[in-house]
PDB file of C-alpha atoms and ligand atoms in Angstrom:
ATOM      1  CA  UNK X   1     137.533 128.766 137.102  1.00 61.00           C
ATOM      2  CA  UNK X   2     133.907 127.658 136.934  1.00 65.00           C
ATOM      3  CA  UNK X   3     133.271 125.017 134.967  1.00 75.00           C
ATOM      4  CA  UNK X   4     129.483 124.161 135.489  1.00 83.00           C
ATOM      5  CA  UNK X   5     128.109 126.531 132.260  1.00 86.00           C
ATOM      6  CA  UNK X   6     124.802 127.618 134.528  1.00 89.00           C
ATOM      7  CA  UNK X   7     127.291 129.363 136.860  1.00 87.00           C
ATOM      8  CA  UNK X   8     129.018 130.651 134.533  1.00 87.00           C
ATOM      9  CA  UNK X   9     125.929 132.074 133.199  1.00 87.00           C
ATOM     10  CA  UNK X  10     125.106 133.121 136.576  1.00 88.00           C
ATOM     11  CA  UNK X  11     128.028 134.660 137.268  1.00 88.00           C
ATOM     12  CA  UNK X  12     128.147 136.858 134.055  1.00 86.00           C
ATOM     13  CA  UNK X  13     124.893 137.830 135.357  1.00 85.00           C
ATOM     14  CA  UNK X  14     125.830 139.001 138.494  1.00 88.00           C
ATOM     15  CA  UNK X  15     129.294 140.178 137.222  1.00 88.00           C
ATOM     16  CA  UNK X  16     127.085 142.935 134.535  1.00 86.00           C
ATOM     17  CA  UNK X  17     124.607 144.048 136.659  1.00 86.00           C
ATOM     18  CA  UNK X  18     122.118 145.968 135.547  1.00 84.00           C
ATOM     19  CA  UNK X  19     121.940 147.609 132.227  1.00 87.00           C
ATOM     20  CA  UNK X  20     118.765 149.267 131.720  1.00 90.00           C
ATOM     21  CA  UNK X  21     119.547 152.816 131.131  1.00 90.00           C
ATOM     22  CA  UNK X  22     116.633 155.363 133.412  1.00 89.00           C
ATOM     23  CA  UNK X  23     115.258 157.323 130.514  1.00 88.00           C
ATOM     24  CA  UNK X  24     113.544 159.367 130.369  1.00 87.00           C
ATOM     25  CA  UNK X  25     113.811 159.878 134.187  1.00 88.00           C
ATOM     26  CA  UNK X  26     117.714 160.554 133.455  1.00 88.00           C
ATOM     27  CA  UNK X  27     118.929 161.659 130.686  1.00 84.00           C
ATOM     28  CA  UNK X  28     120.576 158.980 127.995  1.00 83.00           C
ATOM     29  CA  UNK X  29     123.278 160.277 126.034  1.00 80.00           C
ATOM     30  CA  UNK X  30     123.721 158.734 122.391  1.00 81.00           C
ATOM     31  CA  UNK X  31     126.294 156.331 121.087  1.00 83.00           C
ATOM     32  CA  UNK X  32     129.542 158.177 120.372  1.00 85.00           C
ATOM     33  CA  UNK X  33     128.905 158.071 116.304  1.00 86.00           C
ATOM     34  CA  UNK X  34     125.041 158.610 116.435  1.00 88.00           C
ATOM     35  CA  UNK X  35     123.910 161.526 114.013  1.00 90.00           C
ATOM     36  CA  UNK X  36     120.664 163.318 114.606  1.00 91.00           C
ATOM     37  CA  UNK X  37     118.817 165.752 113.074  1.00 93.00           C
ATOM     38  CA  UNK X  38     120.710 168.956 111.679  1.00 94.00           C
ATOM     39  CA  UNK X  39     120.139 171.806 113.044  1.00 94.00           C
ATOM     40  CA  UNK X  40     119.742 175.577 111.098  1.00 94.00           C
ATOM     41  CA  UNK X  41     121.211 178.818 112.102  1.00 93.00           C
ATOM     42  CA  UNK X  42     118.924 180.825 109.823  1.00 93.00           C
ATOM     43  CA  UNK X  43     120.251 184.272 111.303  1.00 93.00           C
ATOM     44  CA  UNK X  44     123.663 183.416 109.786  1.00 92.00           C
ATOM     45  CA  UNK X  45     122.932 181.297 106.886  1.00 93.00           C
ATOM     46  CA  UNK X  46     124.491 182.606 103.753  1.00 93.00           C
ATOM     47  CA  UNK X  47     123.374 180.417 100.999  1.00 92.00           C
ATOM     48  CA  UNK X  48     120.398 177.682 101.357  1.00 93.00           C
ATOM     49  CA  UNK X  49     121.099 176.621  97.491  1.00 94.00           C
ATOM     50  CA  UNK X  50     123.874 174.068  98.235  1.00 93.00           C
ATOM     51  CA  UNK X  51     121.938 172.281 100.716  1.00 94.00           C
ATOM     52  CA  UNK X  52     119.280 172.013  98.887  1.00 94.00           C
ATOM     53  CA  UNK X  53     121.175 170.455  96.274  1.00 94.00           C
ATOM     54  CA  UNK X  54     122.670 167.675  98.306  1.00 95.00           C
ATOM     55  CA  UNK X  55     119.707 167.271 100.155  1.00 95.00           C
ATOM     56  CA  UNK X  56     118.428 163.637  98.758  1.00 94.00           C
ATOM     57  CA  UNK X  57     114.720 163.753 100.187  1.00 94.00           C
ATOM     58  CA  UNK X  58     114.071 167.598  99.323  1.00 94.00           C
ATOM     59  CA  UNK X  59     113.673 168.081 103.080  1.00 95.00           C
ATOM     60  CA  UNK X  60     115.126 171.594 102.341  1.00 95.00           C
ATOM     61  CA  UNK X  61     113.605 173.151  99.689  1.00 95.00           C
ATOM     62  CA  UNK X  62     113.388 176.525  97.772  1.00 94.00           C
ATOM     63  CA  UNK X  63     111.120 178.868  96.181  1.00 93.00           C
ATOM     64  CA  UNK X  64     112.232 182.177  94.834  1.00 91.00           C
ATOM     65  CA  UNK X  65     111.222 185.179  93.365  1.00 90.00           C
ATOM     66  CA  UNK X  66     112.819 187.847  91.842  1.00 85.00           C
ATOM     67  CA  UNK X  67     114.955 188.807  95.055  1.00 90.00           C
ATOM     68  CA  UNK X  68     113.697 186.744  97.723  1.00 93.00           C
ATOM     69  CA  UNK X  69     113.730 183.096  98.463  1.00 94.00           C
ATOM     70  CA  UNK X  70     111.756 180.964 100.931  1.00 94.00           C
ATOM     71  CA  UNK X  71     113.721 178.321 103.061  1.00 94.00           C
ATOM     72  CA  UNK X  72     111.558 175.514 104.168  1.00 95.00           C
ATOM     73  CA  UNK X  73     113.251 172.522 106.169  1.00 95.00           C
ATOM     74  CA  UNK X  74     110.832 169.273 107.177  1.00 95.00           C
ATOM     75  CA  UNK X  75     112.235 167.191 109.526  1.00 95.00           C
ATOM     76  CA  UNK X  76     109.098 164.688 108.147  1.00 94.00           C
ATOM     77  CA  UNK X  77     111.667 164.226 105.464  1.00 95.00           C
ATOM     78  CA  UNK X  78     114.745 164.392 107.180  1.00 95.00           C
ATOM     79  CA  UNK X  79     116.633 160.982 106.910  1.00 94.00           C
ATOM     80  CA  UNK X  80     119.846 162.821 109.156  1.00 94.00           C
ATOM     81  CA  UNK X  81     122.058 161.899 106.335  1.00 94.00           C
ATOM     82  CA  UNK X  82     124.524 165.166 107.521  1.00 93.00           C
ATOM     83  CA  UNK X  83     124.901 166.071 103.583  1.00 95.00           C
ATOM     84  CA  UNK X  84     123.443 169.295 104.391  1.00 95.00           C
ATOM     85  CA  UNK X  85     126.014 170.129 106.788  1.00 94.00           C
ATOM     86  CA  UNK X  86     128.803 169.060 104.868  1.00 93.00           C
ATOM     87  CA  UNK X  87     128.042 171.310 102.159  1.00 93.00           C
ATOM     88  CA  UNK X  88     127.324 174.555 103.783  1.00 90.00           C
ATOM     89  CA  UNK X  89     130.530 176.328 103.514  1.00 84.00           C
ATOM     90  CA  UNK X  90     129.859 178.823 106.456  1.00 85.00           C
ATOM     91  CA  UNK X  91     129.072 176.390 109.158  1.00 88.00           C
ATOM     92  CA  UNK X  92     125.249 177.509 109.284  1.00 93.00           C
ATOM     93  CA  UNK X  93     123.811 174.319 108.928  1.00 94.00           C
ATOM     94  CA  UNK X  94     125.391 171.651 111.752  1.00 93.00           C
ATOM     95  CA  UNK X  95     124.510 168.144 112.320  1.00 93.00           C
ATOM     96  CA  UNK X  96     123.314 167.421 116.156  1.00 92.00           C
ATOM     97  CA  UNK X  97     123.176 164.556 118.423  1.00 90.00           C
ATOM     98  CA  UNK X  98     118.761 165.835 119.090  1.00 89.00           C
ATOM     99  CA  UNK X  99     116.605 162.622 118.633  1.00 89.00           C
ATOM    100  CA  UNK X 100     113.578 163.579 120.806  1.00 89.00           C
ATOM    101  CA  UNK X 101     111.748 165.191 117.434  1.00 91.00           C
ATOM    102  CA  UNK X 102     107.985 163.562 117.504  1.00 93.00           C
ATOM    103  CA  UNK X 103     105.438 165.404 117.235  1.00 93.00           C
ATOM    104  CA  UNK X 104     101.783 165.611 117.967  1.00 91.00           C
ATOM    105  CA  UNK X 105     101.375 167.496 114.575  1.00 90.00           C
ATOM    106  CA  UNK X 106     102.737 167.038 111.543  1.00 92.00           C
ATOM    107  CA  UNK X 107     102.697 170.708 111.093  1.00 92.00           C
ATOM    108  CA  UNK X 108     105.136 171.151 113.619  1.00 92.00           C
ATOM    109  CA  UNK X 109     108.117 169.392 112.190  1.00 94.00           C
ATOM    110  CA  UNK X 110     108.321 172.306 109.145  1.00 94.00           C
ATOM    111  CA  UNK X 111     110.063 175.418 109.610  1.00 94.00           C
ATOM    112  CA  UNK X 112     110.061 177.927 106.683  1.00 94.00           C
ATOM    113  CA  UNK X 113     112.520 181.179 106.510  1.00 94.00           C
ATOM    114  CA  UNK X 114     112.338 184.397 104.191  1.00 95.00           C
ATOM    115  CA  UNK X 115     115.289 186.065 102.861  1.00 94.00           C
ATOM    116  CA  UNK X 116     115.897 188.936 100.934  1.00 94.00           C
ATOM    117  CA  UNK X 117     118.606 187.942  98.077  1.00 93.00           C
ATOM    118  CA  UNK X 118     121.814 189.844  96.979  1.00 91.00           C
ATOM    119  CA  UNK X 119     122.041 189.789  93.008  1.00 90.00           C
ATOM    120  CA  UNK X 120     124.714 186.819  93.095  1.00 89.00           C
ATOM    121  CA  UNK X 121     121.713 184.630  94.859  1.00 90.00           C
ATOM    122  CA  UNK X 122     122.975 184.789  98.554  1.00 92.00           C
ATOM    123  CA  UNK X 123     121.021 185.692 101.633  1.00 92.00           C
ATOM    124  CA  UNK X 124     120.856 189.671 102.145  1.00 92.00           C
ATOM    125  CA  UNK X 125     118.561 189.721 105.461  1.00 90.00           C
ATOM    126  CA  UNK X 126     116.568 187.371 107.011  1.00 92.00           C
ATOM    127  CA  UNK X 127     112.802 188.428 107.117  1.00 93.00           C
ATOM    128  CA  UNK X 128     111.257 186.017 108.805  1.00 90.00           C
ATOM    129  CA  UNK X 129     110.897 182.501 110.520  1.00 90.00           C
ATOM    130  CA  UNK X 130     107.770 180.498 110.651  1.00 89.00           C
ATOM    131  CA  UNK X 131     107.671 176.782 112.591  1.00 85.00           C
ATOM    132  CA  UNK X 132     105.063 174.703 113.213  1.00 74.00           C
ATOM    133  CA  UNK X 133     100.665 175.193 113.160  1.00 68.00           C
ATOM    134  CA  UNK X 134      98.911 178.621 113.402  1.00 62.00           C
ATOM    135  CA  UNK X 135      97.150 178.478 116.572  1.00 60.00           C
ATOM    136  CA  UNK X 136      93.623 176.385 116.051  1.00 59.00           C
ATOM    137  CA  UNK X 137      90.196 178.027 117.466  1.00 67.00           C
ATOM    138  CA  UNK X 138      89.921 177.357 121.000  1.00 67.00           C
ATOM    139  CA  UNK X 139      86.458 175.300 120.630  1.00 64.00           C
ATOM    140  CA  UNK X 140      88.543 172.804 118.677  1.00 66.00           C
ATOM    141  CA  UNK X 141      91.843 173.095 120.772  1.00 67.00           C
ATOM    142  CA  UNK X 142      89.648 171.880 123.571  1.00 65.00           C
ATOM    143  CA  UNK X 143      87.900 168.877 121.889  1.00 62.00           C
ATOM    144  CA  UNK X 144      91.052 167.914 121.528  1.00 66.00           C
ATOM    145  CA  UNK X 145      92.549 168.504 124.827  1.00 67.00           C
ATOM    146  CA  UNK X 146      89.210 166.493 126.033  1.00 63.00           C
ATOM    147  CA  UNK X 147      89.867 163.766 123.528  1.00 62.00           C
ATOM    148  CA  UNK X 148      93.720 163.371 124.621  1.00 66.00           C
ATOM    149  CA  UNK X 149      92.694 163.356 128.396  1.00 69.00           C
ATOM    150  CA  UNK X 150      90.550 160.263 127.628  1.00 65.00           C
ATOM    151  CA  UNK X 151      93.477 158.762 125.827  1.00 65.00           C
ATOM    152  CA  UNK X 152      95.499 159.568 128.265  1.00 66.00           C
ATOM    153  CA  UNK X 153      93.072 158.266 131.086  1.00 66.00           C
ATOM    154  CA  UNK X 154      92.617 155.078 129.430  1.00 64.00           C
ATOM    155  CA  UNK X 155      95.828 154.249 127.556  1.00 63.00           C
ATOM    156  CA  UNK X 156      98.520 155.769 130.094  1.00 59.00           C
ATOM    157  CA  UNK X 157      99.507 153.310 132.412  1.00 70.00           C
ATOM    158  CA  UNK X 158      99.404 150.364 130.427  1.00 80.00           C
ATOM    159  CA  UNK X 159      99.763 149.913 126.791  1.00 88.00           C
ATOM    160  CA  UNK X 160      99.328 146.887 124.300  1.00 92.00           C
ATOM    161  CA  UNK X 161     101.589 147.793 120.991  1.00 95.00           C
ATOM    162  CA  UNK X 162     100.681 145.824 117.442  1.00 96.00           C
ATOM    163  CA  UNK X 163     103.519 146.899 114.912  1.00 96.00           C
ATOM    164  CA  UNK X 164     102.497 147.406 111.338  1.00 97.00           C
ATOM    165  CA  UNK X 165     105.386 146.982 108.686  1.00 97.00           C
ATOM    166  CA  UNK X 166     103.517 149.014 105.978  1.00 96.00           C
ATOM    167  CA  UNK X 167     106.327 148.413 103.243  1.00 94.00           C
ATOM    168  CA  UNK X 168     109.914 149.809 105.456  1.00 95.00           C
ATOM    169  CA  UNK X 169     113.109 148.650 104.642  1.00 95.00           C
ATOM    170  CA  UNK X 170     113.006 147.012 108.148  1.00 95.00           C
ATOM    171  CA  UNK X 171     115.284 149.658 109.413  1.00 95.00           C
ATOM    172  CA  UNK X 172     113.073 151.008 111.647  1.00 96.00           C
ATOM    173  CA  UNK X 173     111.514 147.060 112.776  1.00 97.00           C
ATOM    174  CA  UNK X 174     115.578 146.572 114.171  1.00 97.00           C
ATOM    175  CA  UNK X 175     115.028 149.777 116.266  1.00 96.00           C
ATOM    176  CA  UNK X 176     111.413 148.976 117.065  1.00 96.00           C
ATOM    177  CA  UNK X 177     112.714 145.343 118.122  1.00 96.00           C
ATOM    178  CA  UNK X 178     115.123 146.808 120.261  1.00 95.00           C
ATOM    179  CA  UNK X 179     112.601 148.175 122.624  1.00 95.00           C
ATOM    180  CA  UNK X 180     112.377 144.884 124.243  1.00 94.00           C
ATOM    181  CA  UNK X 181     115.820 144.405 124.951  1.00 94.00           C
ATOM    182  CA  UNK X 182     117.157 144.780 128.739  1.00 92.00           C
ATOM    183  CA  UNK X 183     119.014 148.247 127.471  1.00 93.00           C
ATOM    184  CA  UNK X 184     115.586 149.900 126.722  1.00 93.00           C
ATOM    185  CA  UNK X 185     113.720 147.360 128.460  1.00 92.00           C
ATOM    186  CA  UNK X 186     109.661 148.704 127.089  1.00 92.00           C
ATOM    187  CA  UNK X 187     108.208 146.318 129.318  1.00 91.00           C
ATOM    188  CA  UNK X 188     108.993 148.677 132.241  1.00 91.00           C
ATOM    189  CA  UNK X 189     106.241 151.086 131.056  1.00 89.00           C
ATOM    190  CA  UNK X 190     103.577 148.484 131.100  1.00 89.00           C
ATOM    191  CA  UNK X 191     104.297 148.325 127.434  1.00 90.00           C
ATOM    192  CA  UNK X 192     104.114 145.184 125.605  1.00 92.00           C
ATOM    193  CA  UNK X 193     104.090 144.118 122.127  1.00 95.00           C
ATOM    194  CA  UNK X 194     100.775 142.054 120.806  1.00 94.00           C
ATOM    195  CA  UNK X 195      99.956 140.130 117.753  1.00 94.00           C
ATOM    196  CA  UNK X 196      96.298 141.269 117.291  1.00 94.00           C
ATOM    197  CA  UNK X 197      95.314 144.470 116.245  1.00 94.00           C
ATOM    198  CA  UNK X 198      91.910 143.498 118.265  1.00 95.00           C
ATOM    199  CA  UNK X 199      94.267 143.944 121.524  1.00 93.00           C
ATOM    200  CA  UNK X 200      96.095 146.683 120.452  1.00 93.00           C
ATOM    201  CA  UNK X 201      95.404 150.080 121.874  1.00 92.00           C
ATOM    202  CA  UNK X 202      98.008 151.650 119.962  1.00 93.00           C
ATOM    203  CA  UNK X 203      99.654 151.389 116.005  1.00 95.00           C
ATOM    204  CA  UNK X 204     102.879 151.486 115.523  1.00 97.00           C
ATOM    205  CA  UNK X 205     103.337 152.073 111.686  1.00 97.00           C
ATOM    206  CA  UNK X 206     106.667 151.511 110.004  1.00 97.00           C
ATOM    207  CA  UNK X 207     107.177 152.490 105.834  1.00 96.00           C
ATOM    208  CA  UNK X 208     105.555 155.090 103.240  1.00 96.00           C
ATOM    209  CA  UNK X 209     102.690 152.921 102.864  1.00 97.00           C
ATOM    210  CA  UNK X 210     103.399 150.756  99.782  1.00 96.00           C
ATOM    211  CA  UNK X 211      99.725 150.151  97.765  1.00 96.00           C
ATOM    212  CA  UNK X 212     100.014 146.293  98.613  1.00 96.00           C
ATOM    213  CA  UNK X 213      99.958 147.044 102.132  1.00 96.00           C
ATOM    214  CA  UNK X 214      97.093 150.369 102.119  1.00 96.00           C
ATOM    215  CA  UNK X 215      94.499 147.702 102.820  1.00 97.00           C
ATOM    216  CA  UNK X 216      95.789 146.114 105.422  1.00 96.00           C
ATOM    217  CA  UNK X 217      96.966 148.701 107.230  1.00 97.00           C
ATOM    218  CA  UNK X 218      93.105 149.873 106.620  1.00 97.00           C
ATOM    219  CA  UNK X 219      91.674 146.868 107.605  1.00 97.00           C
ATOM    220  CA  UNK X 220      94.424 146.619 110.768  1.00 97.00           C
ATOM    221  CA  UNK X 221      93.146 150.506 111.578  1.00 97.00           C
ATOM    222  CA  UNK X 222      89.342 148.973 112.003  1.00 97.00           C
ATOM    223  CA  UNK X 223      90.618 146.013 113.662  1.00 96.00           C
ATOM    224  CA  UNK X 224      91.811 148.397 116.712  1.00 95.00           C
ATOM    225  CA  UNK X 225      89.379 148.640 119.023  1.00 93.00           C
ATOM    226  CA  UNK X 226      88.780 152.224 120.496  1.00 88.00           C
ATOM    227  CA  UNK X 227      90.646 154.511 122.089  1.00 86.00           C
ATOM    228  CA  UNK X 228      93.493 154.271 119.786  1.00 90.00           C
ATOM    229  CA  UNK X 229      96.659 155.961 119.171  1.00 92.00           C
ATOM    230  CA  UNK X 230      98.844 155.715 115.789  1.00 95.00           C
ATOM    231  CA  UNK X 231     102.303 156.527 115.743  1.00 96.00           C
ATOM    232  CA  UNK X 232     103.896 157.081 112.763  1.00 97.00           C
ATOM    233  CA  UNK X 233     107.475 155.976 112.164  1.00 97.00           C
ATOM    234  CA  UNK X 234     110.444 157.442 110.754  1.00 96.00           C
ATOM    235  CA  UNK X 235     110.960 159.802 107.397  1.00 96.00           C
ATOM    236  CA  UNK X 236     109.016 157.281 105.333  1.00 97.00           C
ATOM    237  CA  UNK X 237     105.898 156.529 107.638  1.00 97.00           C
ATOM    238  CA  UNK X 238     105.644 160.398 107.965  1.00 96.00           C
ATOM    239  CA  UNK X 239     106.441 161.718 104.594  1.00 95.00           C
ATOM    240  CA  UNK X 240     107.285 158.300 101.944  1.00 94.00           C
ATOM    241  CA  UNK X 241     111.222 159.213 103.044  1.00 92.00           C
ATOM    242  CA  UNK X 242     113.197 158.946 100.385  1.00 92.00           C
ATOM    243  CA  UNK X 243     110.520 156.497  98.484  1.00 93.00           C
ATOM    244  CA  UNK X 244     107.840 159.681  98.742  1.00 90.00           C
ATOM    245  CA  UNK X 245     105.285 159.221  96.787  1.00 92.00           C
ATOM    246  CA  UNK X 246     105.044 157.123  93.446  1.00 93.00           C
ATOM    247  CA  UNK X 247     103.222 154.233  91.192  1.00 94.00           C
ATOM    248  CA  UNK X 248     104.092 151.700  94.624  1.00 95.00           C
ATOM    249  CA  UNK X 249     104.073 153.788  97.501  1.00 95.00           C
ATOM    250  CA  UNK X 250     101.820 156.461  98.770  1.00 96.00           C
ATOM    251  CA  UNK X 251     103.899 158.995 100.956  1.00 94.00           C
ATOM    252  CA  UNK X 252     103.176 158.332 104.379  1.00 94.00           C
ATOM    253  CA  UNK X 253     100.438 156.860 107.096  1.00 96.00           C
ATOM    254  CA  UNK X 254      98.854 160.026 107.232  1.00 95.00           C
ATOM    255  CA  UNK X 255      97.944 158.992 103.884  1.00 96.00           C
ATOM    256  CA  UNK X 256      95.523 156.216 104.809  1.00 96.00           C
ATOM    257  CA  UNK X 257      94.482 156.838 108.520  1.00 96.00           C
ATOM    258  CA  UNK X 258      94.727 159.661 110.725  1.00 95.00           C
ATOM    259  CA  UNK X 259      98.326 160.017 112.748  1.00 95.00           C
ATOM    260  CA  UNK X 260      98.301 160.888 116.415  1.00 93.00           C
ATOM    261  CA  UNK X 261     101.887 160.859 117.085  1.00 94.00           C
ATOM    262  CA  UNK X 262     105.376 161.288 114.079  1.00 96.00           C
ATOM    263  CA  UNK X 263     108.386 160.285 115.196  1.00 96.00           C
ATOM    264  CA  UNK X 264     111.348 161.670 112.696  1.00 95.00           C
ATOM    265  CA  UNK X 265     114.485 159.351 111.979  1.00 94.00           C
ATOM    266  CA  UNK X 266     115.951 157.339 109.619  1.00 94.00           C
ATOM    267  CA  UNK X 267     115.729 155.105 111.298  1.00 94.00           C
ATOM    268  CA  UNK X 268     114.733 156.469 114.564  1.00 95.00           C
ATOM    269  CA  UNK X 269     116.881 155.238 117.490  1.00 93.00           C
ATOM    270  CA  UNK X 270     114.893 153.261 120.362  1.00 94.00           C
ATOM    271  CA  UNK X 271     114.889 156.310 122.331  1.00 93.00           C
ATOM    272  CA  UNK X 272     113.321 158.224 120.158  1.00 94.00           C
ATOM    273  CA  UNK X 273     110.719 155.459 119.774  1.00 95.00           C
ATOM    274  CA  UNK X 274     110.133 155.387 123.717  1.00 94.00           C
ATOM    275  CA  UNK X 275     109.749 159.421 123.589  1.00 93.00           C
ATOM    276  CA  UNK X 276     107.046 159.154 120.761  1.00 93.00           C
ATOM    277  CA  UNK X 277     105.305 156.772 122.710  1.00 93.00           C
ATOM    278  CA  UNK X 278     105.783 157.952 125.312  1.00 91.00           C
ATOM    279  CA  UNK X 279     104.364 161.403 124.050  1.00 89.00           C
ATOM    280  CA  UNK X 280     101.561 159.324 122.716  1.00 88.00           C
ATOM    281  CA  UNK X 281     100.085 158.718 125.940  1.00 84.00           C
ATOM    282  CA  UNK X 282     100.672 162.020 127.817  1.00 81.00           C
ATOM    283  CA  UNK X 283     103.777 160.688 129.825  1.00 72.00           C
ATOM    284  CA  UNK X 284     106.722 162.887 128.133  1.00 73.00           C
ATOM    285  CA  UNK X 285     106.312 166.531 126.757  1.00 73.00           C
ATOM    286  CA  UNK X 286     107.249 167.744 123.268  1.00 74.00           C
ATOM    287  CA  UNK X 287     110.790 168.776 122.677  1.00 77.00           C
ATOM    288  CA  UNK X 288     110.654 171.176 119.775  1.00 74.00           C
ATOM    289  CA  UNK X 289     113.546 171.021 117.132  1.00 77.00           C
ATOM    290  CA  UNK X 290     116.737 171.631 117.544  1.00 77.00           C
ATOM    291  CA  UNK X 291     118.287 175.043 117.461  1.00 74.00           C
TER     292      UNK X 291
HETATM  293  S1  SF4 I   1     120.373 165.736 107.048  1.00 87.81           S
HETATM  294 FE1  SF4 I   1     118.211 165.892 106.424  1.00 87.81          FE
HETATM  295  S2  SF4 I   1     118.019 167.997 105.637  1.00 87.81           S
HETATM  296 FE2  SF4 I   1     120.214 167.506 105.676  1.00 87.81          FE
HETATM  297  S3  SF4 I   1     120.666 166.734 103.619  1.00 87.81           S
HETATM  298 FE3  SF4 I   1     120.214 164.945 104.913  1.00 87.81          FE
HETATM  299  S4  SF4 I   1     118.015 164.590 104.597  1.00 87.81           S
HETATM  300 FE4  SF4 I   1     118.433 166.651 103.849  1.00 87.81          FE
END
């Protein structure tokens, strides 16, 4: 029994070893009760109506007409509450363990589907499935390319972080503050957290943007020296979440300054953090949704 309590500190040490997990160089599987985003089997989905119901952000929503209906799901909105899943009675709609979501476009996180209707409201046929941006004109898909390679150039081996709390419930700062522990260990990357926007090469926005905060989050925007990336966080730094848009809050970053990355959740787990980031920068590729 050591009684001296720096070798029994030292011994603990030795005695855990290490603990910082190798993503994204090997794959990290979630906690046994983690829920991620849901996923839609729009081939064999009978009824969207009861989803939509449950549904508390209106990340699924409906338009009809007289005997068709348009699906559209935005994992923007998404807070992977599962209620979607729960109510589908034929097992279309099924909750997943996918957290790698974040996207370069905002676009890309909707996917809408057609459907012919039977006269008691349910799905006849499926007529089509749209996800994400039409293509953009190749003069502008190359300024951007060229724009990202500087970014990329500049920003991807070492990165200086200021998080902006624009008005979350500090869900997503627990998650964000996690990134420094030796599980997720950020620091690895070259990453590191600052105080100043003025040494900041990247935003890290939390909340829909409450109207108390729009200004500074302006003012913290023109603070950042250039290049600079902006990550948006979870459902309510992409879309408001389940605050949307209202008399305090004004729906999302995008809202105030332009967004280069969106990183779904509710909150988002660190990994999913680390993969928007790391997206950010050029040093992961997009995932898509999950099918
Ligand atoms: S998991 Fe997402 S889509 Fe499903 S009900 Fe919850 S918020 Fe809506």
């Amino acid at each position: 029994m050591i009684s001296n309590p720096i070798f029994r500190i030292l011994q603990k040490t030795v005695q855990t070893g290490m603990v910082t997990i190798g993503y994204p160089g090997t794959p990290a599987p979630p906690a046994v009760r983690f829920r991620g985003a849901p996923s839609f089997d729009f081939d064999n989905w009978h009824d969207a109506r009861p989803a939509a119901e449950v549904c508390p952000t209106e990340a699924i929503s409906i338009e009809e007409w007289e005997d068709s209906r348009q699906v559209t799901v935005d994992y923007g909105l998404c807070v992977y509450c599962g209620q979607c899943a729960e109510a589908d009675p034929f097992g279309a709609v099924r909750t997943t363990r996918e957290f790698e979501l974040a996207a370069l476009d905002r676009r890309d996180l909707i996917v809408t589907a057609e459907y012919t209707l039977n006269s008691d409201g349910t799905h006849r046929g499926l007529t089509q499935v749209h996800q994400g941006h039409e293509p953009v004109e190749e003069a502008e898909q190359r300024a951007k390319q060229k724009l990202a390679d500087r970014i990329h150039r500049v920003l991807g081996r070492s990165l200086d972080i200021r998080e902006v709390d624009a008005g979350s419930c500090n869900g997503c700062e627990v998650e964000i503050t996690a990134l420094n522990n030796p599980v997720y260990d950020l620091e690895r990357f070259g990453m590191h957290f600052v105080a100043s926007p003025r040494h900041a090469d990247m935003l890290l926005v939390t909340g829909p943007v409450t109207r108390n905060m729009e200004l500074a989050l302006l003012k913290t925007y023109r603070a950042t020296p250039d290049p600079k990336v902006v990550v948006a966080v979870g459902a309510c730094g992409i879309s408001g979440g389940i605050f949307g848009r209202n008399y305090a809050t004004l729906g999302g970053v995008d809202q105030v300054i332009p967004v280069d990355v969106f990183v779904p959740g509710c909150p988002p787990r660190p990994l999913a953090l680390l993969h928007g980031i790391l997206l950010a920068v050029g040093r992961m590729e997009r995932k898509g949704l999950p099918r």
